Coordinates of C-alpha atoms in Angstrom, one line a residue:
X1 CA 106.9 158.4 70.7
X2 CA 108.7 156.5 67.9
X3 CA 112.1 155.2 68.8
X4 CA 114.9 156.9 66.9
X5 CA 117.8 155.1 65.2
X6 CA 121.1 156.5 66.5
X7 CA 122.6 158.6 63.8
X8 CA 119.6 158.1 61.5
X9 CA 118.6 161.8 61.5
X10 CA 122.1 162.9 60.8
X11 CA 122.5 160.5 57.9
X12 CA 119.2 161.7 56.4
X13 CA 120.3 165.3 56.8
X14 CA 123.7 164.5 55.3
X15 CA 122.0 162.8 52.3
X16 CA 119.5 165.7 51.8
X17 CA 122.4 168.1 51.7
X18 CA 123.9 166.3 48.7
X19 CA 123.0 167.9 45.4
X20 CA 120.2 166.3 43.4
X21 CA 122.5 164.8 40.8
X22 CA 124.7 163.4 43.6
X23 CA 121.7 161.8 45.2
X24 CA 120.7 160.3 41.9
X25 CA 124.2 158.9 41.3
X26 CA 124.1 157.2 44.8
X27 CA 120.7 155.6 43.9
X28 CA 122.2 154.4 40.6
X29 CA 125.2 153.0 42.4
X30 CA 123.0 151.1 44.8
X31 CA 120.9 149.8 41.9
X32 CA 124.0 148.6 40.1
X33 CA 125.1 146.7 43.2
X34 CA 121.6 145.1 43.5
X35 CA 121.8 144.1 39.9
X36 CA 125.2 142.5 40.3
X37 CA 124.0 140.6 43.4
X38 CA 121.1 139.3 41.3
X39 CA 123.7 138.1 38.7
X40 CA 125.5 136.2 41.5
X41 CA 122.2 134.5 42.5
X42 CA 121.5 133.6 38.9
X43 CA 124.9 132.0 38.5
X44 CA 124.4 130.0 41.7
X45 CA 121.0 128.7 40.5
X46 CA 122.4 127.9 37.1
X47 CA 124.5 125.1 38.7
X48 CA 121.3 123.3 39.7
X49 CA 118.5 124.6 37.5
X50 CA 118.1 125.1 33.7
X51 CA 117.9 128.7 32.4
X52 CA 114.3 128.0 31.2
X53 CA 113.2 127.2 34.7
X54 CA 115.1 130.1 36.3
X55 CA 113.4 132.5 33.8
X56 CA 110.0 131.1 34.5
X57 CA 110.3 131.3 38.3
X58 CA 111.7 134.8 38.0
X59 CA 108.8 135.9 35.8
X60 CA 106.3 134.2 38.1
X61 CA 107.6 135.7 41.3
X62 CA 107.7 139.1 39.6
X63 CA 104.1 138.7 38.5
X64 CA 103.0 137.8 42.0
X65 CA 104.7 140.9 43.4
X66 CA 103.1 143.3 40.9
X67 CA 99.6 141.7 41.0
X68 CA 98.2 143.6 44.0
X69 CA 99.3 146.9 42.6
X70 CA 97.8 146.1 39.2
X71 CA 94.4 145.2 40.7
X72 CA 94.1 148.3 43.0
X73 CA 91.6 149.8 40.5
X74 CA 89.9 146.4 39.8
X75 CA 89.8 144.6 36.5
X76 CA 88.7 147.8 34.7
X77 CA 92.2 149.1 35.1
X78 CA 93.5 146.2 33.0
X79 CA 91.4 146.9 29.9
X80 CA 93.6 147.4 26.8
X81 CA 93.1 148.0 23.1
X82 CA 96.7 147.0 22.2
X83 CA 96.8 143.4 23.4
X84 CA 99.0 142.3 20.5
X85 CA 101.6 144.8 21.5
X86 CA 101.5 143.5 25.1
X87 CA 101.9 139.9 23.8
X88 CA 104.8 140.9 21.5
X89 CA 106.5 142.8 24.4
X90 CA 106.0 139.8 26.7
X91 CA 107.5 137.3 24.3
X92 CA 110.4 139.5 23.4
X93 CA 111.0 140.4 27.1
X94 CA 111.1 136.8 28.3
X95 CA 113.5 135.9 25.4
X96 CA 115.8 138.7 26.6
X97 CA 115.6 137.6 30.2
X98 CA 116.2 133.9 29.3
X99 CA 119.2 134.9 27.1
X100 CA 120.8 137.1 29.7
X101 CA 120.3 134.4 32.4
X102 CA 121.9 131.8 30.1
X103 CA 124.8 134.1 29.5
X104 CA 125.4 134.9 33.1
X105 CA 125.3 131.1 33.9
X106 CA 127.8 130.2 31.2
X107 CA 130.1 133.2 31.0
X108 CA 132.2 135.0 33.6
X109 CA 129.9 137.5 35.3
X110 CA 131.7 140.6 34.1
X111 CA 131.8 139.3 30.5
X112 CA 128.1 138.7 30.4
X113 CA 127.3 142.1 31.9
X114 CA 129.6 143.9 29.5
X115 CA 128.0 142.3 26.5
X116 CA 124.5 143.3 27.7
X117 CA 125.8 146.9 27.6
X118 CA 125.4 146.7 23.8
X119 CA 121.7 147.5 24.3
X120 CA 122.1 151.2 23.3
X121 CA 123.9 150.2 20.2
X122 CA 121.1 147.9 19.1
X123 CA 118.6 150.6 20.1
X124 CA 120.0 152.9 17.5
X125 CA 119.3 150.3 14.8
X126 CA 115.8 149.6 16.0
X127 CA 115.0 153.3 16.3
X128 CA 115.6 153.6 12.6
X129 CA 113.7 150.5 11.6
X130 CA 110.6 150.8 13.9
X131 CA 110.4 154.4 15.1
X132 CA 111.5 156.2 11.9
X133 CA 114.1 158.2 13.8
X134 CA 116.9 160.0 11.8
X135 CA 120.3 158.9 13.0
X136 CA 123.3 161.1 12.0
X137 CA 126.8 159.9 11.2
X138 CA 128.3 160.6 14.7
X139 CA 125.9 158.1 16.3
X140 CA 126.4 155.6 13.5
X141 CA 130.2 155.8 14.0
X142 CA 129.8 155.4 17.8
X143 CA 127.6 152.3 17.1
X144 CA 130.2 150.8 14.8
X145 CA 133.0 151.4 17.4
X146 CA 130.9 149.8 20.1
X147 CA 130.5 146.6 18.0
X148 CA 134.3 146.6 17.5
X149 CA 134.5 146.4 21.2
X150 CA 132.3 143.3 21.1
X151 CA 134.6 141.7 18.6
X152 CA 137.6 142.5 20.8
X153 CA 135.9 140.7 23.7
X154 CA 134.7 137.7 21.7
X155 CA 138.0 137.2 19.8
X156 CA 139.9 137.1 23.1
X157 CA 138.3 133.8 24.0
X158 CA 140.4 130.8 23.3
X159 CA 137.4 128.9 22.1
X160 CA 134.4 130.9 20.8
X161 CA 131.5 130.8 23.3
X162 CA 128.0 130.4 22.0
X163 CA 127.0 132.1 25.3
X164 CA 128.5 135.3 23.9
X165 CA 126.1 135.3 21.0
X166 CA 123.3 134.5 23.4
X167 CA 124.2 137.5 25.5
X168 CA 124.2 139.8 22.4
X169 CA 120.8 138.4 21.4
X170 CA 119.6 139.1 24.9
X171 CA 120.8 142.7 24.6
X172 CA 119.0 143.0 21.2
X173 CA 115.7 141.7 22.8
X174 CA 116.0 144.2 25.7
X175 CA 116.5 147.0 23.2
X176 CA 113.4 145.8 21.4
X177 CA 111.5 145.9 24.7
X178 CA 112.4 149.6 24.9
X179 CA 110.8 150.2 21.5
X180 CA 107.6 148.4 22.6
X181 CA 107.6 150.4 25.9
X182 CA 107.8 153.6 23.9
X183 CA 104.7 152.6 21.9
X184 CA 102.8 151.2 24.8
X185 CA 103.4 154.2 27.1
X186 CA 101.3 156.4 24.9
X187 CA 98.1 154.7 26.0
X188 CA 98.9 152.3 28.9
X189 CA 99.5 152.9 32.6
X190 CA 102.8 151.5 34.0
X191 CA 100.9 149.0 36.2
X192 CA 99.0 147.7 33.2
X193 CA 102.1 147.2 31.2
X194 CA 103.8 145.4 34.1
X195 CA 100.7 143.2 34.7
X196 CA 100.6 142.0 31.1
X197 CA 104.3 141.5 30.9
X198 CA 104.2 139.3 34.1
X199 CA 101.2 137.3 32.9
X200 CA 102.5 136.7 29.3
X201 CA 106.1 136.1 30.2
X202 CA 105.1 133.6 33.0
X203 CA 102.9 131.7 30.5
X204 CA 105.4 131.7 27.7
X205 CA 108.4 130.6 29.8
X206 CA 106.3 127.9 31.6
X207 CA 106.1 125.9 28.4
X208 CA 109.8 125.1 28.0
X209 CA 110.3 125.0 31.7
X210 CA 108.0 122.0 32.0
X211 CA 110.5 119.9 30.0
X212 CA 113.5 120.7 32.1
X213 CA 111.8 121.0 35.5
X214 CA 113.8 120.0 38.6
X215 CA 112.3 120.2 42.0
X216 CA 113.8 123.4 43.6
X217 CA 115.4 122.9 47.1
X218 CA 114.5 125.3 49.9
X219 CA 117.9 127.0 49.3
X220 CA 116.9 127.5 45.6
X221 CA 113.6 129.0 46.6
X222 CA 115.4 131.3 49.1
X223 CA 117.7 132.5 46.3
X224 CA 114.7 133.1 44.0
X225 CA 113.1 135.3 46.7
X226 CA 116.4 137.2 46.9
X227 CA 116.5 137.5 43.1
X228 CA 113.0 139.0 43.2
X229 CA 114.1 141.5 45.9
X230 CA 117.3 142.4 44.2
X231 CA 115.5 142.8 40.8
X232 CA 112.8 145.0 42.3
X233 CA 115.3 146.9 44.3
X234 CA 117.4 147.6 41.2
X235 CA 114.4 148.9 39.3
X236 CA 113.3 151.0 42.2
X237 CA 116.8 152.6 42.6
X238 CA 116.9 153.3 38.8
X239 CA 113.5 155.0 39.0
X240 CA 114.5 157.1 42.0
X241 CA 117.8 158.0 40.4
X242 CA 116.1 159.4 37.2
X243 CA 113.3 161.1 39.2
X244 CA 115.8 163.0 41.4
X245 CA 118.7 163.8 39.1
X246 CA 119.3 164.7 35.5
X247 CA 119.4 161.7 33.2
X248 CA 122.7 162.7 31.6
X249 CA 124.3 163.0 35.1
X250 CA 123.0 159.8 36.6
X251 CA 122.8 157.4 33.7
X252 CA 126.6 156.9 33.3
X253 CA 126.7 155.5 36.8
X254 CA 124.7 152.5 35.6
X255 CA 128.0 151.2 34.2
X256 CA 129.3 150.6 37.7
X257 CA 127.4 147.4 37.3
X258 CA 130.5 146.2 35.4
X259 CA 132.8 147.1 38.3
X260 CA 130.5 145.4 40.9
X261 CA 130.1 142.3 38.7
X262 CA 133.8 142.0 38.1
X263 CA 134.5 142.3 41.8
X264 CA 131.8 139.8 42.9
X265 CA 132.8 137.4 40.1
X266 CA 136.4 137.5 41.4
X267 CA 135.4 137.2 45.1
X268 CA 132.7 134.6 44.8
X269 CA 133.7 132.6 41.6
X270 CA 137.4 133.3 41.3
X271 CA 136.8 134.8 37.8
X272 CA 139.8 136.9 36.6
X273 CA 139.0 139.2 33.6
X274 CA 141.4 139.1 30.7
X275 CA 143.1 142.3 29.3
X276 CA 141.2 141.9 26.0
X277 CA 137.9 141.7 27.9
X278 CA 138.7 144.9 29.8
X279 CA 139.7 146.7 26.6
X280 CA 136.5 145.5 24.8
X281 CA 134.3 146.5 27.7
X282 CA 135.9 150.0 27.9
X283 CA 135.2 150.4 24.1
X284 CA 131.5 149.3 24.5
X285 CA 131.0 151.6 27.6
X286 CA 132.6 154.6 25.9
X287 CA 130.6 154.3 22.7
X288 CA 127.3 153.8 24.7
X289 CA 128.1 156.8 26.8
X290 CA 128.7 158.9 23.7
X291 CA 125.4 157.8 22.2
X292 CA 123.6 158.6 25.5
X293 CA 125.1 162.1 25.6
X294 CA 124.2 162.7 22.0
X295 CA 120.6 161.7 22.6
X296 CA 120.4 163.8 25.7
X297 CA 121.6 166.8 23.6
X298 CA 118.9 166.2 21.1
X299 CA 116.2 166.5 23.9
X300 CA 115.7 162.8 24.9
X301 CA 116.1 163.4 28.6
X302 CA 114.5 160.4 30.2
X303 CA 115.8 157.0 29.1
X304 CA 113.4 154.1 29.4
X305 CA 113.8 151.9 32.4
X306 CA 113.4 148.2 31.4
X307 CA 113.1 145.1 33.5
X308 CA 116.3 143.6 34.9

């Protein structure tokens, strides 16, 4: 007879009685917390290690985690006829990861996270250029308003931070990853896509990491393991959230990352957000939510989940 955890059954029953959208929202909240914890770990590592090295180790650890799942069907499951797309996605993905890690290291945590929420705004532009999608004036207006929010945040800084531009570039790269995922998902299995991303991103990021390499301490390695766990946990929670609840109901809760990041940044690093940062972040979030609602209304029910 298996030992029971006191209160475990009642908690499971309580959770199962919550409506599907409520369960999805809770999963998304948990994923947002995991992502914010990952940001704290990246910021800690940034004091000792270069962003190139952090990105390489994050990519390598992620590749090691996904490898057993990718090889369950043997090497035959890794055959692909779109290797160039995998390479492009891997290069763009590691550029996005590197940029976001750099931004988290050099900006207040909440600022960096808020700037990465421009991804839906960039995705509108990329959908027109690469997917041939027709974008009407309402979404163009929302996109313009979102970038006004970016200007409010950036102009609030006493001295312009290059890291803000790097954060925006990272958001652009992550948006481009979504375009590649849409094309790859037509013919490729998820484990195949994750295998090639892990392989290519590890190789590409290893080249610059060699020139800035510092021997990681045992504490650094422990934080890297936690990063891998938090990153995998955040992705798992997002997948669970979208599989249980409706996308339009659960996706807005992804923005709680901004709240968690602001709270952890204040508690751990004594970072106090400025009024202009809060106003700019609200503008970005509001415009992104409007775009999300519009796309859901046009029948795009399942947003793509990209690597954290």
